[in-house]
Amino acid sequence: MSANPTMPSLDSTFQSNCQRIFDAVQQVITGKPEAITNALTVLLAQGHLLLEDVPGVGKTMLAKSLAKSVNGSVHRIQFTPDLLPSDVTGVSVYSPQTHEFTFHPGPIFANIVIADEINRANAKTQSALLECMEEAQVTVDSITHPLEQPFMVVATQNPVDSEGTFALPEAQRDRFMGRISLGYPQREAEISMITGHHHHEPLETLSPVLQLPDLQQMIEQVSSVTVTERLSSYVVDLGRASRNHPHVQLGASPRALIQWVRAAKARAAINGRDHVLPEDVRSVAQMVLNHRLILTRRAIADGVDTQDLIQELLASTPVS
């Protein structure tokens, strides 16, 4: 895969803009640099992010602060069992005056859409996101409506409370470029967080550091990052190794490999390079694969850990 000559190449301001976004989000999300970097990677790679963690650790705040830092629109959808697909995508309403149907956009029409507790909604409503996430458009009454650009879904779910939830099917999980967890903050960061909230809400004082056209240009620059045929072969070898591993029932799909390469390109750009290295592929491997690899029942019974298995795949698959 080679760079597209029509796209702007990586310039000196790219890395400084990434740092500005990172610093802005870090004002709100304290002590979680890796999570912020991963979220920024997914945003620049035009992917979608699944945040799986316990309540109250800042999942929604991460998405909101990321959107606010680039002056993008953000809508939050609280997924519940009675939520309808039209509550997400929008609906056509008939007007007696004009004798015509008018489309009323749903909350999916935003730059960053927070699908809060996505596994609380039934499968029919969850599936309303599929076209949005894959094609950045909504089709209602046979009419297609393009979504705002850039567009990113940040879905959250609680891994502990499973009562009244509907597990995401593999086909939908596969549409998320990455899955991350924030975890509890370090003691010092938690003290700083509590102290800061006495005086003000950090998100309210966060000012945009970039505008959407700047972000769109950065996304185009990421797409120009070079991936050699050797690196593409490396990703394919890793993907095939995941499918053939005896502990894996379902390995990485071709879609997963495409998204893996896009994430690696974004990580390379964040690190100031216009080409992907093997360490870029490895640095995003956990984020890209940990929600996609389905272990066999025997592996689960034996206590096999998905993260350790991914590390094993990386260690046993050479760059050919």
GROMACS .gro file of C-alpha atoms in nm:
model
  320
    1MET     CA    1   0.000   0.000   0.000
    2SER     CA    2   0.152   0.330  -0.104
    3ALA     CA    3   0.076   0.691  -0.021
    4ASN     CA    4  -0.180   0.873  -0.231
    5PRO     CA    5  -0.003   1.168  -0.404
    6THR     CA    6  -0.322   1.376  -0.400
    7MET     CA    7  -0.328   1.381  -0.020
    8PRO     CA    8  -0.125   1.635   0.179
    9SER     CA    9   0.192   1.481   0.325
   10LEU     CA   10   0.265   1.486   0.696
   11ASP     CA   11   0.385   1.834   0.794
   12SER     CA   12   0.559   1.977   1.098
   13THR     CA   13   0.237   2.103   1.256
   14PHE     CA   14   0.073   1.760   1.269
   15GLN     CA   15   0.258   1.641   1.577
   16SER     CA   16   0.213   1.973   1.757
   17ASN     CA   17  -0.161   1.964   1.686
   18CYS     CA   18  -0.179   1.611   1.826
   19GLN     CA   19  -0.004   1.733   2.139
   20ARG     CA   20  -0.249   2.022   2.173
   21ILE     CA   21  -0.547   1.784   2.155
   22PHE     CA   22  -0.377   1.548   2.400
   23ASP     CA   23  -0.306   1.827   2.649
   24ALA     CA   24  -0.662   1.959   2.623
   25VAL     CA   25  -0.820   1.620   2.689
   26GLN     CA   26  -0.574   1.553   2.971
   27GLN     CA   27  -0.714   1.855   3.154
   28VAL     CA   28  -1.035   1.654   3.195
   29ILE     CA   29  -0.910   1.292   3.196
   30THR     CA   30  -0.629   1.289   3.450
   31GLY     CA   31  -0.359   1.024   3.461
   32LYS     CA   32  -0.471   0.823   3.158
   33PRO     CA   33  -0.224   0.913   2.879
   34GLU     CA   34  -0.246   0.575   2.704
   35ALA     CA   35  -0.627   0.587   2.685
   36ILE     CA   36  -0.616   0.941   2.544
   37THR     CA   37  -0.356   0.842   2.284
   38ASN     CA   38  -0.563   0.541   2.181
   39ALA     CA   39  -0.879   0.751   2.148
   40LEU     CA   40  -0.693   1.009   1.939
   41THR     CA   41  -0.552   0.728   1.724
   42VAL     CA   42  -0.900   0.596   1.649
   43LEU     CA   43  -1.031   0.945   1.573
   44LEU     CA   44  -0.749   1.020   1.327
   45ALA     CA   45  -0.789   0.676   1.166
   46GLN     CA   46  -1.163   0.739   1.109
   47GLY     CA   47  -1.260   0.446   1.328
   48HIS     CA   48  -1.501   0.387   1.614
   49LEU     CA   49  -1.419   0.319   1.977
   50LEU     CA   50  -1.565   0.081   2.234
   51LEU     CA   51  -1.506   0.184   2.596
   52GLU     CA   52  -1.565  -0.109   2.828
   53ASP     CA   53  -1.527  -0.024   3.195
   54VAL     CA   54  -1.703   0.013   3.527
   55PRO     CA   55  -1.924   0.320   3.583
   56GLY     CA   56  -1.780   0.651   3.695
   57VAL     CA   57  -1.427   0.634   3.554
   58GLY     CA   58  -1.478   0.899   3.283
   59LYS     CA   59  -1.582   0.710   2.970
   60THR     CA   60  -1.836   0.972   2.861
   61MET     CA   61  -1.610   1.257   2.968
   62LEU     CA   62  -1.333   1.125   2.743
   63ALA     CA   63  -1.558   1.137   2.438
   64LYS     CA   64  -1.698   1.480   2.523
   65SER     CA   65  -1.356   1.633   2.589
   66LEU     CA   66  -1.219   1.488   2.265
   67ALA     CA   67  -1.506   1.646   2.070
   68LYS     CA   68  -1.479   1.980   2.248
   69SER     CA   69  -1.104   2.003   2.191
   70VAL     CA   70  -1.161   2.011   1.812
   71ASN     CA   71  -1.483   2.218   1.834
   72GLY     CA   72  -1.690   1.928   1.706
   73SER     CA   73  -2.052   1.849   1.774
   74VAL     CA   74  -2.128   1.573   2.022
   75HIS     CA   75  -2.455   1.394   2.091
   76ARG     CA   76  -2.514   1.142   2.366
   77ILE     CA   77  -2.764   0.858   2.327
   78GLN     CA   78  -2.863   0.671   2.640
   79PHE     CA   79  -2.932   0.318   2.520
   80THR     CA   80  -3.224   0.150   2.697
   81PRO     CA   81  -3.435  -0.161   2.621
   82ASP     CA   82  -3.721   0.054   2.485
   83LEU     CA   83  -3.503   0.266   2.253
   84LEU     CA   84  -3.617   0.242   1.890
   85PRO     CA   85  -3.396   0.254   1.577
   86SER     CA   86  -3.569   0.578   1.474
   87ASP     CA   87  -3.466   0.728   1.808
   88VAL     CA   88  -3.109   0.692   1.684
   89THR     CA   89  -3.125   0.762   1.311
   90GLY     CA   90  -3.422   1.000   1.286
   91VAL     CA   91  -3.766   0.976   1.131
   92SER     CA   92  -3.969   1.115   0.841
   93VAL     CA   93  -4.271   1.318   0.958
   94TYR     CA   94  -4.571   1.395   0.736
   95SER     CA   95  -4.676   1.758   0.710
   96PRO     CA   96  -5.050   1.816   0.637
   97GLN     CA   97  -4.968   2.166   0.509
   98THR     CA   98  -4.719   2.063   0.241
   99HIS     CA   99  -4.846   1.706   0.196
  100GLU     CA  100  -4.483   1.593   0.211
  101PHE     CA  101  -4.261   1.397   0.445
  102THR     CA  102  -3.980   1.587   0.613
  103PHE     CA  103  -3.683   1.408   0.759
  104HIS     CA  104  -3.600   1.495   1.118
  105PRO     CA  105  -3.240   1.388   1.191
  106GLY     CA  106  -3.173   1.180   1.500
  107PRO     CA  107  -2.884   1.222   1.744
  108ILE     CA  108  -2.657   1.013   1.520
  109PHE     CA  109  -2.598   1.332   1.322
  110ALA     CA  110  -2.294   1.465   1.508
  111ASN     CA  111  -1.917   1.448   1.478
  112ILE     CA  112  -1.884   1.230   1.787
  113VAL     CA  113  -2.179   1.021   1.901
  114ILE     CA  114  -2.168   0.869   2.249
  115ALA     CA  115  -2.366   0.545   2.256
  116ASP     CA  116  -2.391   0.515   2.633
  117GLU     CA  117  -2.443   0.160   2.763
  118ILE     CA  118  -2.490   0.031   2.411
  119ASN     CA  119  -2.556  -0.322   2.537
  120ARG     CA  120  -2.872  -0.202   2.717
  121ALA     CA  121  -3.058  -0.172   2.384
  122ASN     CA  122  -3.206  -0.465   2.194
  123ALA     CA  123  -3.042  -0.608   1.885
  124LYS     CA  124  -3.274  -0.423   1.644
  125THR     CA  125  -3.173  -0.085   1.783
  126GLN     CA  126  -2.807  -0.182   1.802
  127SER     CA  127  -2.821  -0.275   1.435
  128ALA     CA  128  -2.935   0.080   1.350
  129LEU     CA  129  -2.573   0.180   1.404
  130LEU     CA  130  -2.431  -0.066   1.149
  131GLU     CA  131  -2.487   0.142   0.835
  132CYS     CA  132  -2.385   0.457   1.021
  133MET     CA  133  -2.056   0.309   1.138
  134GLU     CA  134  -1.966   0.135   0.813
  135GLU     CA  135  -2.076   0.389   0.553
  136ALA     CA  136  -2.122   0.715   0.749
  137GLN     CA  137  -2.478   0.750   0.625
  138VAL     CA  138  -2.838   0.684   0.725
  139THR     CA  139  -3.108   0.547   0.496
  140VAL     CA  140  -3.466   0.629   0.596
  141ASP     CA  141  -3.761   0.561   0.363
  142SER     CA  142  -3.516   0.470   0.082
  143ILE     CA  143  -3.350   0.812   0.105
  144THR     CA  144  -2.982   0.825   0.207
  145HIS     CA  145  -2.861   1.103   0.433
  146PRO     CA  146  -2.483   1.151   0.476
  147LEU     CA  147  -2.358   1.198   0.831
  148GLU     CA  148  -2.137   1.480   0.949
  149GLN     CA  149  -1.764   1.454   0.885
  150PRO     CA  150  -1.553   1.360   1.063
  151PHE     CA  151  -1.775   1.101   1.229
  152MET     CA  152  -1.694   0.873   1.521
  153VAL     CA  153  -1.905   0.650   1.746
  154VAL     CA  154  -1.781   0.608   2.102
  155ALA     CA  155  -1.982   0.330   2.266
  156THR     CA  156  -1.964   0.246   2.635
  157GLN     CA  157  -2.063  -0.065   2.822
  158ASN     CA  158  -2.027  -0.195   3.175
  159PRO     CA  159  -1.850  -0.534   3.186
  160VAL     CA  160  -1.970  -0.611   3.539
  161ASP     CA  161  -2.347  -0.553   3.537
  162SER     CA  162  -2.493  -0.798   3.283
  163GLU     CA  163  -2.853  -0.793   3.405
  164GLY     CA  164  -3.090  -0.661   3.139
  165THR     CA  165  -2.821  -0.633   2.872
  166PHE     CA  166  -2.793  -0.759   2.515
  167ALA     CA  167  -2.442  -0.867   2.419
  168LEU     CA  168  -2.307  -0.707   2.103
  169PRO     CA  169  -2.293  -0.962   1.820
  170GLU     CA  170  -1.951  -1.031   1.668
  171ALA     CA  171  -2.045  -0.852   1.345
  172GLN     CA  172  -2.108  -0.530   1.536
  173ARG     CA  173  -1.805  -0.561   1.765
  174ASP     CA  174  -1.595  -0.602   1.451
  175ARG     CA  175  -1.699  -0.256   1.336
  176PHE     CA  176  -1.526  -0.095   1.632
  177MET     CA  177  -1.166  -0.023   1.541
  178GLY     CA  178  -1.056  -0.050   1.902
  179ARG     CA  179  -1.167  -0.134   2.253
  180ILE     CA  180  -1.005   0.024   2.556
  181SER     CA  181  -1.061   0.049   2.930
  182LEU     CA  182  -0.980   0.352   3.141
  183GLY     CA  183  -0.952   0.176   3.474
  184TYR     CA  184  -0.932   0.352   3.808
  185PRO     CA  185  -0.690   0.647   3.826
  186GLN     CA  186  -0.371   0.646   4.033
  187ARG     CA  187  -0.401   0.776   4.388
  188GLU     CA  188  -0.235   1.112   4.313
  189ALA     CA  189  -0.445   1.164   4.001
  190GLU     CA  190  -0.762   1.083   4.195
  191ILE     CA  191  -0.672   1.335   4.467
  192SER     CA  192  -0.605   1.599   4.202
  193MET     CA  193  -0.934   1.514   4.033
  194ILE     CA  194  -1.138   1.547   4.352
  195THR     CA  195  -0.964   1.872   4.446
  196GLY     CA  196  -1.023   2.021   4.102
  197HIS     CA  197  -1.393   1.936   4.103
  198HIS     CA  198  -1.435   2.146   4.421
  199HIS     CA  199  -1.368   2.460   4.218
  200HIS     CA  200  -1.502   2.394   3.867
  201GLU     CA  201  -1.610   2.130   3.620
  202PRO     CA  202  -1.301   2.066   3.399
  203LEU     CA  203  -1.508   2.006   3.085
  204GLU     CA  204  -1.675   2.347   3.119
  205THR     CA  205  -1.340   2.527   3.114
  206LEU     CA  206  -1.203   2.326   2.822
  207SER     CA  207  -1.161   2.545   2.513
  208PRO     CA  208  -1.118   2.415   2.157
  209VAL     CA  209  -0.756   2.397   2.050
  210LEU     CA  210  -0.836   2.315   1.686
  211GLN     CA  211  -1.125   2.355   1.447
  212LEU     CA  212  -1.294   2.079   1.247
  213PRO     CA  213  -1.123   2.174   0.917
  214ASP     CA  214  -0.788   2.133   1.096
  215LEU     CA  215  -0.890   1.787   1.217
  216GLN     CA  216  -1.014   1.691   0.871
  217GLN     CA  217  -0.678   1.789   0.725
  218MET     CA  218  -0.501   1.579   0.987
  219ILE     CA  219  -0.719   1.280   0.895
  220GLU     CA  220  -0.625   1.327   0.529
  221GLN     CA  221  -0.258   1.343   0.626
  222VAL     CA  222  -0.290   1.015   0.815
  223SER     CA  223  -0.429   0.850   0.502
  224SER     CA  224  -0.110   0.954   0.319
  225VAL     CA  225   0.117   0.767   0.561
  226THR     CA  226   0.306   0.494   0.373
  227VAL     CA  227   0.260   0.126   0.445
  228THR     CA  228   0.501  -0.101   0.260
  229GLU     CA  229   0.400  -0.435   0.114
  230ARG     CA  230   0.626  -0.597   0.374
  231LEU     CA  231   0.428  -0.438   0.658
  232SER     CA  232   0.098  -0.531   0.494
  233SER     CA  233   0.220  -0.892   0.472
  234TYR     CA  234   0.315  -0.877   0.840
  235VAL     CA  235  -0.037  -0.772   0.940
  236VAL     CA  236  -0.189  -1.047   0.724
  237ASP     CA  237   0.044  -1.305   0.879
  238LEU     CA  238  -0.061  -1.192   1.227
  239GLY     CA  239  -0.427  -1.211   1.131
  240ARG     CA  240  -0.392  -1.560   0.986
  241ALA     CA  241  -0.198  -1.672   1.294
  242SER     CA  242  -0.488  -1.556   1.511
  243ARG     CA  243  -0.732  -1.767   1.308
  244ASN     CA  244  -0.514  -2.077   1.327
  245HIS     CA  245  -0.432  -2.058   1.696
  246PRO     CA  246  -0.568  -2.360   1.887
  247HIS     CA  247  -0.710  -2.140   2.163
  248VAL     CA  248  -0.903  -1.914   1.922
  249GLN     CA  249  -1.250  -1.994   1.794
  250LEU     CA  250  -1.285  -1.676   1.589
  251GLY     CA  251  -0.979  -1.480   1.480
  252ALA     CA  252  -0.921  -1.142   1.316
  253SER     CA  253  -1.140  -1.074   1.011
  254PRO     CA  254  -1.019  -0.902   0.691
  255ARG     CA  255  -1.204  -0.591   0.814
  256ALA     CA  256  -1.003  -0.610   1.136
  257LEU     CA  257  -0.677  -0.620   0.941
  258ILE     CA  258  -0.775  -0.316   0.734
  259GLN     CA  259  -0.861  -0.125   1.049
  260TRP     CA  260  -0.540  -0.246   1.213
  261VAL     CA  261  -0.336  -0.091   0.931
  262ARG     CA  262  -0.532   0.236   0.954
  263ALA     CA  263  -0.472   0.251   1.329
  264ALA     CA  264  -0.100   0.182   1.276
  265LYS     CA  265  -0.085   0.466   1.022
  266ALA     CA  266  -0.243   0.704   1.272
  267ARG     CA  267  -0.003   0.593   1.546
  268ALA     CA  268   0.295   0.645   1.314
  269ALA     CA  269   0.171   0.995   1.232
  270ILE     CA  270   0.122   1.079   1.600
  271ASN     CA  271   0.483   0.973   1.652
  272GLY     CA  272   0.591   1.213   1.378
  273ARG     CA  273   0.657   0.965   1.096
  274ASP     CA  274   0.515   0.945   0.745
  275HIS     CA  275   0.565   0.567   0.725
  276VAL     CA  276   0.458   0.272   0.937
  277LEU     CA  277   0.709   0.062   1.131
  278PRO     CA  278   0.650  -0.281   1.288
  279GLU     CA  279   0.635  -0.118   1.634
  280ASP     CA  280   0.337   0.089   1.518
  281VAL     CA  281   0.154  -0.231   1.424
  282ARG     CA  282   0.242  -0.389   1.758
  283SER     CA  283   0.155  -0.077   1.963
  284VAL     CA  284  -0.210  -0.085   1.855
  285ALA     CA  285  -0.249  -0.464   1.847
  286GLN     CA  286  -0.412  -0.498   2.189
  287MET     CA  287  -0.662  -0.219   2.117
  288VAL     CA  288  -0.757  -0.363   1.777
  289LEU     CA  289  -0.771  -0.733   1.865
  290ASN     CA  290  -0.884  -0.768   2.226
  291HIS     CA  291  -1.257  -0.746   2.146
  292ARG     CA  292  -1.235  -0.947   1.825
  293LEU     CA  293  -1.065  -1.270   1.929
  294ILE     CA  294  -1.320  -1.523   2.055
  295LEU     CA  295  -1.155  -1.794   2.262
  296THR     CA  296  -1.261  -2.157   2.260
  297ARG     CA  297  -1.452  -2.291   2.561
  298ARG     CA  298  -1.153  -2.505   2.652
  299ALA     CA  299  -0.924  -2.200   2.651
  300ILE     CA  300  -1.166  -2.004   2.870
  301ALA     CA  301  -1.192  -2.298   3.112
  302ASP     CA  302  -0.813  -2.316   3.125
  303GLY     CA  303  -0.794  -1.946   3.213
  304VAL     CA  304  -0.628  -1.830   2.890
  305ASP     CA  305  -0.598  -1.450   2.887
  306THR     CA  306  -0.670  -1.268   2.560
  307GLN     CA  307  -0.402  -1.005   2.620
  308ASP     CA  308  -0.137  -1.271   2.681
  309LEU     CA  309  -0.250  -1.456   2.370
  310ILE     CA  310  -0.210  -1.140   2.159
  311GLN     CA  311   0.141  -1.092   2.299
  312GLU     CA  312   0.215  -1.453   2.207
  313LEU     CA  313   0.098  -1.392   1.850
  314LEU     CA  314   0.320  -1.084   1.823
  315ALA     CA  315   0.620  -1.269   1.965
  316SER     CA  316   0.580  -1.576   1.743
  317THR     CA  317   0.508  -1.400   1.412
  318PRO     CA  318   0.817  -1.249   1.246
  319VAL     CA  319   0.825  -0.962   1.000
  320SER     CA  320   0.887  -1.150   0.679
   0.00000   0.00000   0.00000
